[in-house]
Amino acid sequence: MMNHHQCDVVVMGSGSAALSAALRAAVGGLRVLVLEKSACLGGTSAMSGGATWVPANHHARRQGIKDSCEEALAYLCAAAPDGWQASEEALWRQMSQQGALMLRFLEQHSDLRFALTAESDPLWPLPGAKQQGRMLAPLPLTPRRRWPLRATPLPKHFTYHELLDCDLWHQPLRSGLRYLPRLLLRQIRGELTKGAALIAGLLDACERAGCEFVTEAPVESLLMHNDHQVKGVCYRHLGREIAVQAQHGVVIASGGFEWDNARRTRHFGERYDFIASPSDNSGDGQRIAEAVGAQLAHMDQANMGGGIPAAVGMPWSGLSIYFHYEPNAILVNQAGKRFTNEFAFNLGEALDERDEKGDPQHLPAWLISDARLLQHAPLLRFYRRRTPGWMRQGKTLAELAQQLGLPNGSLEDSVMRFNAQCQRGIDSDYSRHLAHAHSKADRRFQGGMQAIERPPFIAIPFNRTFLATKGGPRTDASGNVQHRDGQPIAGLYCAGAAMANPIGTRAVSAGTTLGPNLTWGYICGSSLLARAQHSIHQEALCDA
């Protein structure tokens, strides 16, 4: 390995946002160095299903689906939490305008190909929502070389489209047999799917464009010219500390801080079940940006939901899962009371709802069901056997409530009320009986309401499982990091889960992690190119 002492751009991280930024800058002619803390590439993006939300894209247009940046912006504004529009609208507008350009750029400069899914915007019928056309996922891809990608706990050879179409969660054997010839052929060809295909396609393209990669290279600090100008980074590799001058800038795209125990506890409290991201997501980008005066924001925002126990040897694989979509399941809080619509798209918001002190007010939470849950979702039987004690069981609701430490009679009252609503077919408390747009194309979602009445009764911990935090350095609409004094930090950009993400805990679609992350990486790469061109122009003026 060569020692790098100078380049045009340093990118910190190797997930979707990082590689999108690296590819945009490299295709424009800049020398790009990608530094990855782990021995594996791809971060959380490589582990993902590959769902990508991009409004007004060319695939939708080819199918005659009308969409526009203005409609996407209207949807983002309508879906946002109170008070967010004032600070985030400029970023939403930029993201809405640049997303389609990003997608076309990736398909022009890489082997990646995307295809629409049948999914709608889940917060229908908010203004600007679309019933189809914004959700895409990558098609299978055979990479040009074998990259050391982060392993995924998801079914390896299924595409995202196939996971929506089949019923692997409820019928794993039948679904596997249905796709077996296709899956075997992919294995023989070395084809990748979902997030692995996305990352491998980006890595291939970045390498062809001249990017250089160094793994096991944690960035320890930023090199500054003054309080408001970054000139490079200092990273550690093979026991040595290496300083790199980055002539045109640095992009922080190192993921969230969910594995930084102190910082996570400060912003989210103690209670959680699992962390589903790589343990390298320990907030290095947030730390080094804060050290040079960057303003941090949205530190209490995260992608979160329910989860299953981690696999042996994979402490980050507490995979977010879907057993709360079953008709005979409800969620109850520490008082034994049902507190939300279990089918709500943004369920993480309900789990993270805070009290006056800022502490989660519903946790510990439990999913409550009966014996039929294990019949509906046979994969749960596997997780129960793999992790003894994870799932609780009682012959009666009273016995189960005693195991959980719930107040006397509270669980029985909650289940009795839900069962009465099942008989009427109307959830008068949380309107679960109404159809949800996000479920129409998803076979994991069973819908409906079924009474909880067949012993043994079951309880599963349903506290927060973190997929990624979404707080970090605040940026402007160009991706440029802002100092605490309100001035930009020249040459410092941030994208993805590392930034103060303009789409926080309240997502607007299943793909509003990867889609916006890719877009913000693309925006940062474009900004670096503009900065480089400005620098060349200034030098030419000086020479003249």
mmCIF file of C-alpha atoms in Angstrom, residues 104-474:
data_model
loop_
_atom_site.group_PDB
_atom_site.id
_atom_site.type_symbol
_atom_site.label_atom_id
_atom_site.label_comp_id
_atom_site.label_asym_id
_atom_site.label_seq_id
_atom_site.Cartn_x
_atom_site.Cartn_y
_atom_site.Cartn_z
ATOM 1 C CA ARG A 104 -29.529 8.767 -13.819
ATOM 2 C CA PHE A 105 -25.868 9.511 -13.021
ATOM 3 C CA LEU A 106 -25.437 6.172 -11.219
ATOM 4 C CA GLU A 107 -26.902 4.229 -14.124
ATOM 5 C CA GLN A 108 -24.756 6.135 -16.631
ATOM 6 C CA HIS A 109 -21.468 5.642 -14.783
ATOM 7 C CA SER A 110 -21.882 2.206 -13.203
ATOM 8 C CA ASP A 111 -23.276 -1.245 -13.982
ATOM 9 C CA LEU A 112 -26.132 -0.602 -11.549
ATOM 10 C CA ARG A 113 -29.654 -0.853 -12.887
ATOM 11 C CA PHE A 114 -32.749 -0.057 -10.856
ATOM 12 C CA ALA A 115 -36.385 -1.086 -11.279
ATOM 13 C CA LEU A 116 -39.559 0.313 -9.754
ATOM 14 C CA THR A 117 -41.434 -1.581 -7.075
ATOM 15 C CA ALA A 118 -45.214 -1.590 -6.698
ATOM 16 C CA GLU A 119 -45.013 0.297 -3.392
ATOM 17 C CA SER A 120 -46.717 3.605 -2.767
ATOM 18 C CA ASP A 121 -45.746 6.477 -0.549
ATOM 19 C CA PRO A 122 -46.905 5.136 2.833
ATOM 20 C CA LEU A 123 -48.258 8.448 4.163
ATOM 21 C CA TRP A 124 -50.954 8.577 1.514
ATOM 22 C CA PRO A 125 -53.096 10.630 1.067
ATOM 23 C CA LEU A 126 -50.896 13.538 2.177
ATOM 24 C CA PRO A 127 -50.424 16.267 -0.456
ATOM 25 C CA GLY A 128 -47.856 15.273 -3.058
ATOM 26 C CA ALA A 129 -47.937 11.543 -2.220
ATOM 27 C CA LYS A 130 -47.804 9.032 -5.080
ATOM 28 C CA GLN A 131 -49.340 5.572 -5.272
ATOM 29 C CA GLN A 132 -46.354 4.307 -7.275
ATOM 30 C CA GLY A 133 -43.203 5.515 -8.970
ATOM 31 C CA ARG A 134 -40.847 6.694 -6.220
ATOM 32 C CA MET A 135 -39.699 3.360 -4.788
ATOM 33 C CA LEU A 136 -36.978 1.457 -6.616
ATOM 34 C CA ALA A 137 -34.421 -1.211 -5.844
ATOM 35 C CA PRO A 138 -31.280 -2.436 -7.635
ATOM 36 C CA LEU A 139 -31.437 -5.440 -9.941
ATOM 37 C CA PRO A 140 -29.006 -8.353 -9.466
ATOM 38 C CA LEU A 141 -25.416 -7.497 -10.333
ATOM 39 C CA THR A 142 -22.268 -9.534 -10.882
ATOM 40 C CA PRO A 143 -19.401 -7.388 -9.572
ATOM 41 C CA ARG A 144 -16.198 -7.049 -11.568
ATOM 42 C CA ARG A 145 -14.180 -8.168 -8.561
ATOM 43 C CA ARG A 146 -14.853 -9.767 -5.206
ATOM 44 C CA TRP A 147 -15.144 -6.923 -2.725
ATOM 45 C CA PRO A 148 -14.923 -7.503 1.046
ATOM 46 C CA LEU A 149 -18.509 -6.451 1.679
ATOM 47 C CA ARG A 150 -20.248 -6.234 5.013
ATOM 48 C CA ALA A 151 -22.338 -9.411 5.433
ATOM 49 C CA THR A 152 -26.107 -9.118 5.591
ATOM 50 C CA PRO A 153 -28.498 -11.013 7.869
ATOM 51 C CA LEU A 154 -31.179 -10.789 5.140
ATOM 52 C CA PRO A 155 -31.911 -13.737 2.789
ATOM 53 C CA LYS A 156 -28.850 -13.536 0.586
ATOM 54 C CA HIS A 157 -29.911 -14.178 -3.019
ATOM 55 C CA PHE A 158 -33.454 -12.763 -3.033
ATOM 56 C CA THR A 159 -33.941 -9.355 -4.613
ATOM 57 C CA TYR A 160 -35.936 -6.695 -2.818
ATOM 58 C CA HIS A 161 -38.658 -7.081 -5.452
ATOM 59 C CA GLU A 162 -38.883 -10.821 -4.779
ATOM 60 C CA LEU A 163 -39.076 -10.352 -1.022
ATOM 61 C CA LEU A 164 -42.096 -8.128 -1.564
ATOM 62 C CA ASP A 165 -43.693 -10.558 -3.984
ATOM 63 C CA CYS A 166 -43.150 -13.830 -2.114
ATOM 64 C CA ASP A 167 -44.087 -14.615 1.476
ATOM 65 C CA LEU A 168 -40.768 -15.701 2.913
ATOM 66 C CA TRP A 169 -41.743 -14.559 6.402
ATOM 67 C CA HIS A 170 -44.872 -16.737 6.588
ATOM 68 C CA GLN A 171 -43.975 -19.478 4.090
ATOM 69 C CA PRO A 172 -40.167 -19.809 4.049
ATOM 70 C CA LEU A 173 -40.031 -23.319 2.568
ATOM 71 C CA ARG A 174 -42.579 -22.689 -0.177
ATOM 72 C CA SER A 175 -40.981 -19.357 -1.077
ATOM 73 C CA GLY A 176 -37.511 -20.874 -1.170
ATOM 74 C CA LEU A 177 -38.641 -23.711 -3.447
ATOM 75 C CA ARG A 178 -40.485 -21.298 -5.724
ATOM 76 C CA TYR A 179 -37.321 -19.305 -6.401
ATOM 77 C CA LEU A 180 -34.781 -22.125 -5.994
ATOM 78 C CA PRO A 181 -33.621 -22.386 -9.654
ATOM 79 C CA ARG A 182 -33.207 -18.622 -9.853
ATOM 80 C CA LEU A 183 -31.345 -18.497 -6.527
ATOM 81 C CA LEU A 184 -28.979 -21.315 -7.521
ATOM 82 C CA LEU A 185 -28.231 -19.623 -10.827
ATOM 83 C CA ARG A 186 -27.379 -16.393 -9.030
ATOM 84 C CA GLN A 187 -25.037 -18.243 -6.713
ATOM 85 C CA ILE A 188 -23.268 -19.891 -9.664
ATOM 86 C CA ARG A 189 -22.940 -16.553 -11.465
ATOM 87 C CA GLY A 190 -21.790 -14.736 -8.336
ATOM 88 C CA GLU A 191 -24.660 -12.271 -8.600
ATOM 89 C CA LEU A 192 -25.388 -9.974 -5.692
ATOM 90 C CA THR A 193 -28.752 -8.500 -4.743
ATOM 91 C CA LYS A 194 -30.261 -5.769 -2.560
ATOM 92 C CA GLY A 195 -27.778 -3.547 -0.718
ATOM 93 C CA ALA A 196 -24.817 -5.755 -1.612
ATOM 94 C CA ALA A 197 -25.511 -5.204 -5.329
ATOM 95 C CA LEU A 198 -25.811 -1.466 -4.756
ATOM 96 C CA ILE A 199 -22.491 -1.207 -2.931
ATOM 97 C CA ALA A 200 -20.592 -3.555 -5.253
ATOM 98 C CA GLY A 201 -21.823 -1.609 -8.275
ATOM 99 C CA LEU A 202 -20.702 1.651 -6.705
ATOM 100 C CA LEU A 203 -17.320 0.204 -5.732
ATOM 101 C CA ASP A 204 -16.709 -1.087 -9.253
ATOM 102 C CA ALA A 205 -17.587 2.299 -10.705
ATOM 103 C CA CYS A 206 -15.458 4.200 -8.194
ATOM 104 C CA GLU A 207 -12.465 1.992 -8.917
ATOM 105 C CA ARG A 208 -12.841 2.502 -12.673
ATOM 106 C CA ALA A 209 -13.048 6.250 -12.081
ATOM 107 C CA GLY A 210 -9.731 6.182 -10.220
ATOM 108 C CA CYS A 211 -10.770 6.211 -6.558
ATOM 109 C CA GLU A 212 -8.359 4.639 -4.087
ATOM 110 C CA PHE A 213 -9.510 2.704 -1.026
ATOM 111 C CA VAL A 214 -7.870 2.073 2.314
ATOM 112 C CA THR A 215 -9.621 -0.209 4.806
ATOM 113 C CA GLU A 216 -8.940 -0.489 8.540
ATOM 114 C CA ALA A 217 -8.168 3.204 8.402
ATOM 115 C CA PRO A 218 -10.115 5.114 11.090
ATOM 116 C CA VAL A 219 -10.018 8.882 10.710
ATOM 117 C CA GLU A 220 -8.925 10.436 14.002
ATOM 118 C CA SER A 221 -9.046 14.159 13.304
ATOM 119 C CA LEU A 222 -9.453 16.885 10.723
ATOM 120 C CA LEU A 223 -6.541 19.044 9.653
ATOM 121 C CA MET A 224 -7.463 22.718 9.762
ATOM 122 C CA HIS A 225 -6.029 25.808 8.098
ATOM 123 C CA ASN A 226 -7.958 28.029 10.480
ATOM 124 C CA ASP A 227 -11.199 27.772 12.434
ATOM 125 C CA HIS A 228 -13.284 27.724 9.259
ATOM 126 C CA GLN A 229 -11.250 25.815 6.664
ATOM 127 C CA VAL A 230 -10.454 22.109 6.453
ATOM 128 C CA LYS A 231 -7.299 21.070 4.643
ATOM 129 C CA GLY A 232 -7.225 17.303 5.213
ATOM 130 C CA VAL A 233 -7.471 14.439 7.692
ATOM 131 C CA CYS A 234 -5.294 12.426 9.975
ATOM 132 C CA TYR A 235 -6.011 8.672 9.991
ATOM 133 C CA ARG A 236 -4.429 5.580 11.484
ATOM 134 C CA HIS A 237 -3.430 2.519 9.471
ATOM 135 C CA LEU A 238 -1.224 -0.459 10.366
ATOM 136 C CA GLY A 239 -0.201 1.248 13.581
ATOM 137 C CA ARG A 240 0.903 4.436 11.836
ATOM 138 C CA GLU A 241 -0.644 7.876 11.868
ATOM 139 C CA ILE A 242 -0.905 9.332 8.374
ATOM 140 C CA ALA A 243 -1.748 12.914 7.454
ATOM 141 C CA VAL A 244 -3.426 13.537 4.119
ATOM 142 C CA GLN A 245 -3.798 16.931 2.497
ATOM 143 C CA ALA A 246 -7.139 17.151 0.668
ATOM 144 C CA GLN A 247 -6.846 20.020 -1.766
ATOM 145 C CA HIS A 248 -10.570 20.516 -2.365
ATOM 146 C CA GLY A 249 -12.297 19.004 0.639
ATOM 147 C CA VAL A 250 -13.392 16.213 2.954
ATOM 148 C CA VAL A 251 -16.718 14.364 2.997
ATOM 149 C CA ILE A 252 -17.871 12.827 6.262
ATOM 150 C CA ALA A 253 -20.143 9.866 5.437
ATOM 151 C CA SER A 254 -19.242 7.495 8.239
ATOM 152 C CA GLY A 255 -22.738 6.556 9.423
ATOM 153 C CA GLY A 256 -24.496 7.045 12.732
ATOM 154 C CA PHE A 257 -23.355 7.070 16.351
ATOM 155 C CA GLU A 258 -25.587 4.292 17.690
ATOM 156 C CA TRP A 259 -22.580 2.298 18.952
ATOM 157 C CA ASP A 260 -21.238 5.274 20.918
ATOM 158 C CA ASN A 261 -22.750 4.217 24.229
ATOM 159 C CA ALA A 262 -22.273 7.521 26.004
ATOM 160 C CA ARG A 263 -23.653 9.677 23.190
ATOM 161 C CA ARG A 264 -26.533 7.295 22.423
ATOM 162 C CA THR A 265 -27.547 7.190 26.078
ATOM 163 C CA ARG A 266 -27.386 10.981 26.312
ATOM 164 C CA HIS A 267 -29.836 11.412 23.438
ATOM 165 C CA PHE A 268 -32.003 8.276 23.690
ATOM 166 C CA GLY A 269 -31.758 6.995 27.252
ATOM 167 C CA GLU A 270 -30.877 3.503 28.397
ATOM 168 C CA ARG A 271 -33.697 1.338 27.097
ATOM 169 C CA TYR A 272 -33.218 -0.510 23.791
ATOM 170 C CA ASP A 273 -33.230 -4.110 22.562
ATOM 171 C CA PHE A 274 -30.727 -4.401 19.725
ATOM 172 C CA ILE A 275 -28.465 -2.412 17.404
ATOM 173 C CA ALA A 276 -28.779 -3.633 13.821
ATOM 174 C CA SER A 277 -25.867 -1.705 12.299
ATOM 175 C CA PRO A 278 -22.129 -2.530 12.248
ATOM 176 C CA SER A 279 -20.358 -1.820 15.522
ATOM 177 C CA ASP A 280 -18.041 0.542 13.621
ATOM 178 C CA ASN A 281 -20.888 3.084 13.571
ATOM 179 C CA SER A 282 -19.569 4.692 16.723
ATOM 180 C CA GLY A 283 -19.893 8.345 15.771
ATOM 181 C CA ASP A 284 -16.363 9.107 14.540
ATOM 182 C CA GLY A 285 -17.671 11.601 11.985
ATOM 183 C CA GLN A 286 -19.816 13.421 14.521
ATOM 184 C CA ARG A 287 -16.908 13.533 16.974
ATOM 185 C CA ILE A 288 -14.278 14.954 14.623
ATOM 186 C CA ALA A 289 -16.727 17.506 13.194
ATOM 187 C CA GLU A 290 -17.759 18.648 16.655
ATOM 188 C CA ALA A 291 -14.087 18.997 17.600
ATOM 189 C CA VAL A 292 -13.582 21.671 14.911
ATOM 190 C CA GLY A 293 -16.692 23.628 15.891
ATOM 191 C CA ALA A 294 -19.417 22.062 13.716
ATOM 192 C CA GLN A 295 -22.998 22.642 14.788
ATOM 193 C CA LEU A 296 -24.714 19.332 15.579
ATOM 194 C CA ALA A 297 -28.468 18.847 15.156
ATOM 195 C CA HIS A 298 -31.171 16.140 15.126
ATOM 196 C CA MET A 299 -29.156 14.086 17.599
ATOM 197 C CA ASP A 300 -32.376 12.566 18.980
ATOM 198 C CA GLN A 301 -33.455 11.182 15.587
ATOM 199 C CA ALA A 302 -32.973 7.604 14.391
ATOM 200 C CA ASN A 303 -34.313 4.765 12.275
ATOM 201 C CA MET A 304 -35.703 2.317 14.797
ATOM 202 C CA GLY A 305 -38.327 -0.362 15.258
ATOM 203 C CA GLY A 306 -38.700 -3.836 16.719
ATOM 204 C CA GLY A 307 -35.982 -6.432 16.322
ATOM 205 C CA ILE A 308 -34.870 -10.027 16.693
ATOM 206 C CA PRO A 309 -31.844 -11.348 18.604
ATOM 207 C CA ALA A 310 -28.451 -11.080 16.946
ATOM 208 C CA ALA A 311 -26.879 -14.089 15.266
ATOM 209 C CA VAL A 312 -23.884 -15.751 16.874
ATOM 210 C CA GLY A 313 -20.759 -13.819 15.923
ATOM 211 C CA MET A 314 -22.803 -10.952 14.457
ATOM 212 C CA PRO A 315 -23.519 -8.598 17.378
ATOM 213 C CA TRP A 316 -24.890 -5.984 14.978
ATOM 214 C CA SER A 317 -27.499 -8.238 13.377
ATOM 215 C CA GLY A 318 -30.467 -7.440 15.619
ATOM 216 C CA LEU A 319 -32.451 -7.283 12.418
ATOM 217 C CA SER A 320 -35.549 -5.112 12.301
ATOM 218 C CA ILE A 321 -38.424 -7.498 11.674
ATOM 219 C CA TYR A 322 -42.147 -7.605 11.007
ATOM 220 C CA PHE A 323 -43.969 -9.789 13.530
ATOM 221 C CA HIS A 324 -45.951 -6.753 14.714
ATOM 222 C CA TYR A 325 -47.785 -6.868 11.347
ATOM 223 C CA GLU A 326 -49.614 -10.041 12.435
ATOM 224 C CA PRO A 327 -53.387 -9.713 12.963
ATOM 225 C CA ASN A 328 -53.295 -11.266 16.454
ATOM 226 C CA ALA A 329 -50.610 -9.005 17.952
ATOM 227 C CA ILE A 330 -50.736 -5.796 19.960
ATOM 228 C CA LEU A 331 -48.133 -3.603 21.644
ATOM 229 C CA VAL A 332 -48.463 -2.670 25.306
ATOM 230 C CA ASN A 333 -46.359 -0.323 27.398
ATOM 231 C CA GLN A 334 -44.885 -0.583 30.878
ATOM 232 C CA ALA A 335 -48.374 -0.088 32.323
ATOM 233 C CA GLY A 336 -49.794 -2.965 30.282
ATOM 234 C CA LYS A 337 -51.794 -0.559 28.100
ATOM 235 C CA ARG A 338 -51.944 -0.606 24.323
ATOM 236 C CA PHE A 339 -50.417 2.657 23.073
ATOM 237 C CA THR A 340 -50.262 2.715 19.265
ATOM 238 C CA ASN A 341 -51.456 1.399 15.932
ATOM 239 C CA GLU A 342 -49.163 -1.576 15.421
ATOM 240 C CA PHE A 343 -49.463 -1.222 11.636
ATOM 241 C CA ALA A 344 -48.326 2.419 11.614
ATOM 242 C CA PHE A 345 -45.519 3.016 9.134
ATOM 243 C CA ASN A 346 -43.536 5.231 11.521
ATOM 244 C CA LEU A 347 -43.813 2.914 14.490
ATOM 245 C CA GLY A 348 -40.401 4.024 15.746
ATOM 246 C CA GLU A 349 -41.867 7.420 16.617
ATOM 247 C CA ALA A 350 -44.380 5.800 18.959
ATOM 248 C CA LEU A 351 -41.702 3.660 20.607
ATOM 249 C CA ASP A 352 -39.543 6.750 21.118
ATOM 250 C CA GLU A 353 -42.283 9.086 22.351
ATOM 251 C CA ARG A 354 -40.810 11.117 25.228
ATOM 252 C CA ASP A 355 -42.192 12.427 28.523
ATOM 253 C CA GLU A 356 -41.581 15.871 30.014
ATOM 254 C CA LYS A 357 -38.088 14.821 31.155
ATOM 255 C CA GLY A 358 -37.170 13.584 27.693
ATOM 256 C CA ASP A 359 -37.321 9.890 28.611
ATOM 257 C CA PRO A 360 -39.211 7.311 26.485
ATOM 258 C CA GLN A 361 -42.588 7.071 28.168
ATOM 259 C CA HIS A 362 -43.765 3.684 26.861
ATOM 260 C CA LEU A 363 -40.694 1.542 27.468
ATOM 261 C CA PRO A 364 -40.297 -1.238 28.302
ATOM 262 C CA ALA A 365 -42.820 -2.278 25.674
ATOM 263 C CA TRP A 366 -44.019 -5.764 24.807
ATOM 264 C CA LEU A 367 -45.641 -7.419 21.839
ATOM 265 C CA ILE A 368 -48.499 -9.577 23.091
ATOM 266 C CA SER A 369 -49.999 -12.450 21.107
ATOM 267 C CA ASP A 370 -51.148 -16.050 21.427
ATOM 268 C CA ALA A 371 -50.192 -19.503 20.153
ATOM 269 C CA ARG A 372 -51.321 -18.720 16.608
ATOM 270 C CA LEU A 373 -48.476 -16.228 16.191
ATOM 271 C CA LEU A 374 -45.982 -19.084 15.946
ATOM 272 C CA GLN A 375 -48.196 -20.742 13.339
ATOM 273 C CA HIS A 376 -48.525 -17.534 11.295
ATOM 274 C CA ALA A 377 -44.807 -16.704 11.496
ATOM 275 C CA PRO A 378 -42.798 -19.954 11.723
ATOM 276 C CA LEU A 379 -39.458 -18.129 11.578
ATOM 277 C CA LEU A 380 -40.195 -16.877 15.088
ATOM 278 C CA ARG A 381 -39.879 -20.475 16.301
ATOM 279 C CA PHE A 382 -36.306 -20.497 15.001
ATOM 280 C CA TYR A 383 -35.411 -17.291 16.866
ATOM 281 C CA ARG A 384 -37.064 -18.592 20.033
ATOM 282 C CA ARG A 385 -34.942 -21.764 19.937
ATOM 283 C CA ARG A 386 -31.778 -19.844 19.093
ATOM 284 C CA THR A 387 -32.183 -17.398 21.979
ATOM 285 C CA PRO A 388 -33.726 -19.010 25.072
ATOM 286 C CA GLY A 389 -35.520 -16.498 27.292
ATOM 287 C CA TRP A 390 -36.138 -13.955 24.535
ATOM 288 C CA MET A 391 -39.785 -14.924 24.131
ATOM 289 C CA ARG A 392 -41.947 -15.179 27.271
ATOM 290 C CA GLN A 393 -44.918 -17.525 27.577
ATOM 291 C CA GLY A 394 -47.801 -18.031 30.027
ATOM 292 C CA LYS A 395 -50.820 -20.323 30.263
ATOM 293 C CA THR A 396 -52.942 -17.306 31.144
ATOM 294 C CA LEU A 397 -52.665 -13.571 30.583
ATOM 295 C CA ALA A 398 -52.384 -13.071 34.336
ATOM 296 C CA GLU A 399 -49.432 -15.444 34.510
ATOM 297 C CA LEU A 400 -47.775 -13.694 31.573
ATOM 298 C CA ALA A 401 -48.355 -10.253 33.116
ATOM 299 C CA GLN A 402 -46.723 -11.419 36.340
ATOM 300 C CA GLN A 403 -43.615 -12.513 34.420
ATOM 301 C CA LEU A 404 -43.437 -9.103 32.760
ATOM 302 C CA GLY A 405 -44.000 -7.132 35.965
ATOM 303 C CA LEU A 406 -47.135 -5.440 34.636
ATOM 304 C CA PRO A 407 -49.797 -4.018 36.990
ATOM 305 C CA ASN A 408 -52.476 -6.497 38.036
ATOM 306 C CA GLY A 409 -55.321 -6.716 35.559
ATOM 307 C CA SER A 410 -53.890 -4.226 33.068
ATOM 308 C CA LEU A 411 -52.868 -6.757 30.410
ATOM 309 C CA GLU A 412 -56.139 -8.659 30.679
ATOM 310 C CA ASP A 413 -58.082 -5.391 30.262
ATOM 311 C CA SER A 414 -56.055 -4.377 27.180
ATOM 312 C CA VAL A 415 -56.483 -7.754 25.490
ATOM 313 C CA MET A 416 -60.185 -7.881 26.354
ATOM 314 C CA ARG A 417 -60.723 -4.443 24.822
ATOM 315 C CA PHE A 418 -58.810 -5.406 21.666
ATOM 316 C CA ASN A 419 -60.738 -8.672 21.330
ATOM 317 C CA ALA A 420 -64.045 -6.797 21.575
ATOM 318 C CA GLN A 421 -62.906 -4.476 18.793
ATOM 319 C CA CYS A 422 -61.951 -7.528 16.692
ATOM 320 C CA GLN A 423 -65.530 -8.756 16.941
ATOM 321 C CA ARG A 424 -66.782 -5.417 15.620
ATOM 322 C CA GLY A 425 -63.999 -5.204 13.011
ATOM 323 C CA ILE A 426 -63.220 -1.630 14.058
ATOM 324 C CA ASP A 427 -60.210 -0.461 16.053
ATOM 325 C CA SER A 428 -61.839 2.505 17.768
ATOM 326 C CA ASP A 429 -58.626 3.306 19.655
ATOM 327 C CA TYR A 430 -56.020 3.496 16.868
ATOM 328 C CA SER A 431 -57.872 2.799 13.572
ATOM 329 C CA ARG A 432 -55.841 -0.287 12.750
ATOM 330 C CA HIS A 433 -58.744 -1.645 10.705
ATOM 331 C CA LEU A 434 -58.153 0.956 8.011
ATOM 332 C CA ALA A 435 -56.079 -0.023 4.988
ATOM 333 C CA HIS A 436 -52.526 1.299 4.874
ATOM 334 C CA ALA A 437 -51.005 2.360 1.591
ATOM 335 C CA HIS A 438 -47.552 1.028 2.431
ATOM 336 C CA SER A 439 -48.860 -2.534 2.874
ATOM 337 C CA LYS A 440 -50.517 -3.098 -0.484
ATOM 338 C CA ALA A 441 -47.412 -4.448 -2.241
ATOM 339 C CA ASP A 442 -45.858 -6.156 0.785
ATOM 340 C CA ARG A 443 -46.688 -9.808 1.502
ATOM 341 C CA ARG A 444 -45.159 -9.542 4.983
ATOM 342 C CA PHE A 445 -48.161 -7.461 5.964
ATOM 343 C CA GLN A 446 -51.157 -9.623 6.859
ATOM 344 C CA GLY A 447 -53.468 -6.841 7.985
ATOM 345 C CA GLY A 448 -56.784 -7.267 9.733
ATOM 346 C CA MET A 449 -57.541 -7.938 13.375
ATOM 347 C CA GLN A 450 -57.736 -11.311 15.112
ATOM 348 C CA ALA A 451 -58.575 -11.872 18.761
ATOM 349 C CA ILE A 452 -55.828 -12.899 21.192
ATOM 350 C CA GLU A 453 -57.444 -15.846 22.924
ATOM 351 C CA ARG A 454 -55.634 -19.144 22.315
ATOM 352 C CA PRO A 455 -53.134 -20.140 25.037
ATOM 353 C CA PRO A 456 -50.284 -20.216 25.607
ATOM 354 C CA PHE A 457 -50.026 -16.436 25.499
ATOM 355 C CA ILE A 458 -46.783 -14.911 24.236
ATOM 356 C CA ALA A 459 -44.785 -11.765 24.986
ATOM 357 C CA ILE A 460 -41.775 -10.514 22.998
ATOM 358 C CA PRO A 461 -39.663 -7.488 24.012
ATOM 359 C CA PHE A 462 -40.444 -4.613 21.683
ATOM 360 C CA ASN A 463 -38.216 -1.768 22.720
ATOM 361 C CA ARG A 464 -36.206 0.221 20.218
ATOM 362 C CA THR A 465 -33.886 -1.578 17.813
ATOM 363 C CA PHE A 466 -31.543 0.952 16.226
ATOM 364 C CA LEU A 467 -30.836 0.721 12.506
ATOM 365 C CA ALA A 468 -29.067 4.092 12.384
ATOM 366 C CA THR A 469 -29.064 7.371 14.226
ATOM 367 C CA LYS A 470 -29.692 10.401 12.000
ATOM 368 C CA GLY A 471 -28.057 13.269 13.836
ATOM 369 C CA GLY A 472 -24.777 14.997 13.149
ATOM 370 C CA PRO A 473 -23.230 18.138 11.664
ATOM 371 C CA ARG A 474 -25.771 20.553 10.246
#
